[in-house]
Amino acid sequence: MSTSTRLRCVLAVMDYFFFGLGGLCISVVLVLIRPLFPRMERPLGSFVLRYSWKLMCLLLRCTWNLRLHAPQKKEMEQLRSAIIVANHPSLIDVVILASIIPRCMLIVKPALLRWPFLRPILRRLCIVNNGDAQQMLKASREALAQGYNIIIFPEGTRTSPHKKNKLQRGAFHLAIQSGAPIVPIHIHTSQPFLTKEVPWWYVGEHCPVFSLTLHPAVYARPGELPHREAVRLSHQIAEQLGL
């Protein structure tokens, strides 16, 4: 590694440390405001989370570890009550998307609840996929009805350049049941960054560039058989996201 790459790696590790510390601070804030503003907990939490992740992206940019190209950023900022589906090339994808798109809720795995500094955030601002599909769909429909956007990575794991992951159809069944639009966003990275194949501390020889492409919204066809319509939607989304 070159000297500049070593420096960027050290700075990236510092960024991740501050990210974890920020998560702990947000958790404390959420615990404190819950008894004071019980009805405002989710909106305030969503606001705090979005701008903390904006700060995380700013830290990565200032340490030469992130460049973001999002020509349709204004359109993304106007999204409401939409199901956001995206490919998942990097662990930082969700931070980038939620820093741009307002009022976001995430569907996460129960394993993430093991992280103490993230647990209060996840319980209040995320929908935990604990294996009960009907409960998850119900919670997602309620969030959409309240004007929140749901971010889903239909592959269920990070995208691998050497392997195709089968798309999970939870997002498409949610679109069928709720009537909400599916908004595909393709994420392209100039080099591997926070992938399964690359060590978490390695940032690459060059500053990674993330390019976001917003595709037109896709709607479920009313009156179609749910299974058949979910298959059609998954094929269409897979083609748009290059999966």
Short mmCIF file of C-alpha atoms in Angstrom, two decimals, residues 59-213:
data_model
loop_
_atom_site.label_atom_id
_atom_site.label_comp_id
_atom_site.label_asym_id
_atom_site.label_seq_id
_atom_site.Cartn_x
_atom_site.Cartn_y
_atom_site.Cartn_z
CA LEU A 59 -16.60 12.62 7.39
CA LEU A 60 -15.87 10.01 4.73
CA ARG A 61 -15.72 12.71 2.04
CA CYS A 62 -13.42 14.90 4.14
CA THR A 63 -11.03 11.97 4.66
CA TRP A 64 -10.95 11.15 0.92
CA ASN A 65 -12.86 7.90 1.43
CA LEU A 66 -16.09 8.72 -0.40
CA ARG A 67 -17.25 10.60 -3.47
CA LEU A 68 -20.94 10.67 -4.21
CA HIS A 69 -22.47 11.17 -7.65
CA ALA A 70 -26.25 11.52 -7.40
CA PRO A 71 -27.61 13.66 -10.27
CA GLN A 72 -31.21 12.83 -9.26
CA LYS A 73 -30.73 13.81 -5.63
CA LYS A 74 -33.60 16.33 -5.66
CA GLU A 75 -36.02 13.68 -6.94
CA MET A 76 -34.86 11.28 -4.20
CA GLU A 77 -35.41 13.95 -1.54
CA GLN A 78 -39.05 14.26 -2.63
CA LEU A 79 -39.90 10.56 -2.21
CA ARG A 80 -42.73 9.77 0.22
CA SER A 81 -44.52 6.51 1.06
CA ALA A 82 -42.37 4.56 -1.38
CA ILE A 83 -40.66 1.18 -1.28
CA ILE A 84 -37.01 1.83 -2.12
CA VAL A 85 -35.26 -1.23 -3.55
CA ALA A 86 -31.56 -1.20 -4.35
CA ASN A 87 -28.62 -3.45 -5.02
CA HIS A 88 -26.20 -3.75 -2.13
CA PRO A 89 -22.52 -3.54 -3.17
CA SER A 90 -21.25 -2.02 0.08
CA LEU A 91 -21.96 -1.95 3.80
CA ILE A 92 -22.27 1.84 3.60
CA ASP A 93 -25.17 1.76 1.08
CA VAL A 94 -27.91 2.20 3.65
CA VAL A 95 -26.11 5.18 5.22
CA ILE A 96 -25.84 6.90 1.84
CA LEU A 97 -29.47 6.25 0.87
CA ALA A 98 -30.93 7.27 4.25
CA SER A 99 -28.81 10.43 4.32
CA ILE A 100 -30.51 11.57 1.09
CA ILE A 101 -34.04 10.13 1.27
CA PRO A 102 -36.15 11.64 4.10
CA ARG A 103 -38.34 9.74 6.57
CA CYS A 104 -36.75 6.35 5.98
CA MET A 105 -37.37 3.11 7.79
CA LEU A 106 -35.23 0.04 7.32
CA ILE A 107 -35.99 -3.67 7.41
CA VAL A 108 -33.16 -5.29 9.35
CA LYS A 109 -32.11 -8.72 10.57
CA PRO A 110 -32.55 -9.62 14.28
CA ALA A 111 -28.79 -10.23 14.51
CA LEU A 112 -28.22 -6.46 14.41
CA LEU A 113 -30.04 -6.15 17.74
CA ARG A 114 -26.97 -7.69 19.35
CA TRP A 115 -25.12 -4.39 18.87
CA PRO A 116 -25.90 -2.48 22.13
CA PHE A 117 -25.37 1.02 20.66
CA LEU A 118 -27.71 0.27 17.73
CA ARG A 119 -30.48 -1.60 19.60
CA PRO A 120 -32.60 1.45 20.65
CA ILE A 121 -32.34 2.89 17.13
CA LEU A 122 -33.34 -0.34 15.44
CA ARG A 123 -36.27 -1.01 17.74
CA ARG A 124 -37.79 2.43 17.18
CA LEU A 125 -36.79 3.36 13.63
CA CYS A 126 -36.55 -0.02 11.92
CA ILE A 127 -38.74 -3.00 11.17
CA VAL A 128 -37.09 -6.18 12.41
CA ASN A 129 -37.49 -9.18 10.13
CA ASN A 130 -37.83 -11.90 12.77
CA GLY A 131 -39.24 -14.49 10.39
CA ASP A 132 -42.91 -13.52 10.81
CA ALA A 133 -43.69 -12.33 7.28
CA GLN A 134 -47.23 -11.20 8.06
CA GLN A 135 -46.16 -9.12 11.06
CA MET A 136 -43.37 -7.53 9.03
CA LEU A 137 -45.74 -6.70 6.16
CA LYS A 138 -48.27 -5.22 8.59
CA ALA A 139 -45.66 -2.99 10.23
CA SER A 140 -44.37 -1.93 6.80
CA ARG A 141 -47.87 -1.02 5.55
CA GLU A 142 -48.44 1.11 8.66
CA ALA A 143 -45.15 2.94 8.11
CA LEU A 144 -45.99 3.61 4.46
CA ALA A 145 -49.42 4.93 5.46
CA GLN A 146 -47.67 7.39 7.82
CA GLY A 147 -45.57 8.77 4.95
CA TYR A 148 -42.37 6.87 5.62
CA ASN A 149 -40.21 5.32 2.91
CA ILE A 150 -39.13 1.71 3.35
CA ILE A 151 -35.60 0.80 2.22
CA ILE A 152 -35.18 -2.84 1.19
CA PHE A 153 -32.24 -4.67 -0.32
CA PRO A 154 -34.06 -7.56 -2.02
CA GLU A 155 -30.90 -9.67 -2.28
CA GLY A 156 -30.90 -9.92 1.51
CA THR A 157 -27.11 -9.58 1.61
CA ARG A 158 -24.35 -7.60 -0.02
CA THR A 159 -24.00 -7.97 -3.78
CA SER A 160 -21.09 -10.12 -4.87
CA PRO A 161 -19.54 -9.48 -8.30
CA HIS A 162 -18.92 -13.21 -8.76
CA LYS A 163 -22.27 -14.53 -7.55
CA LYS A 164 -25.90 -13.83 -8.31
CA ASN A 165 -28.21 -13.72 -5.31
CA LYS A 166 -31.83 -14.76 -5.64
CA LEU A 167 -34.13 -11.82 -4.95
CA GLN A 168 -36.38 -12.15 -1.94
CA ARG A 169 -39.95 -11.15 -2.73
CA GLY A 170 -40.98 -9.40 0.48
CA ALA A 171 -40.73 -5.95 -1.14
CA PHE A 172 -42.92 -7.04 -4.05
CA HIS A 173 -45.61 -8.58 -1.84
CA LEU A 174 -45.58 -5.36 0.19
CA ALA A 175 -46.16 -3.37 -3.01
CA ILE A 176 -49.05 -5.68 -3.95
CA GLN A 177 -50.72 -5.37 -0.54
CA SER A 178 -50.14 -1.64 0.00
CA GLY A 179 -50.33 -0.24 -3.53
CA ALA A 180 -47.18 1.76 -2.80
CA PRO A 181 -44.75 2.41 -5.65
CA ILE A 182 -41.50 0.47 -5.92
CA VAL A 183 -38.65 2.89 -6.63
CA PRO A 184 -35.47 1.13 -7.85
CA ILE A 185 -32.12 2.81 -7.16
CA HIS A 186 -29.00 1.33 -8.72
CA ILE A 187 -25.77 1.82 -6.76
CA HIS A 188 -22.51 1.60 -8.69
CA THR A 189 -19.12 1.68 -6.97
CA SER A 190 -15.88 2.50 -8.76
CA GLN A 191 -14.02 -0.10 -6.69
CA PRO A 192 -14.75 -2.64 -3.92
CA PHE A 193 -15.42 -0.85 -0.64
CA LEU A 194 -16.77 -2.45 2.55
CA THR A 195 -17.63 -5.63 0.66
CA LYS A 196 -17.51 -9.24 1.79
CA GLU A 197 -14.33 -9.84 -0.21
CA VAL A 198 -12.34 -6.86 1.09
CA PRO A 199 -11.15 -6.28 4.73
CA TRP A 200 -13.36 -3.73 6.48
CA TRP A 201 -10.42 -1.38 7.16
CA TYR A 202 -9.13 -1.33 3.55
CA VAL A 203 -10.33 1.63 1.48
CA GLY A 204 -8.55 0.93 -1.83
CA GLU A 205 -5.85 2.81 -3.67
CA HIS A 206 -8.29 5.46 -4.89
CA CYS A 207 -11.21 7.29 -3.34
CA PRO A 208 -14.34 5.14 -3.99
CA VAL A 209 -17.02 6.82 -6.08
CA PHE A 210 -20.65 5.89 -5.43
CA SER A 211 -23.00 6.66 -8.33
CA LEU A 212 -26.76 6.50 -7.70
CA THR A 213 -29.26 6.08 -10.53
#
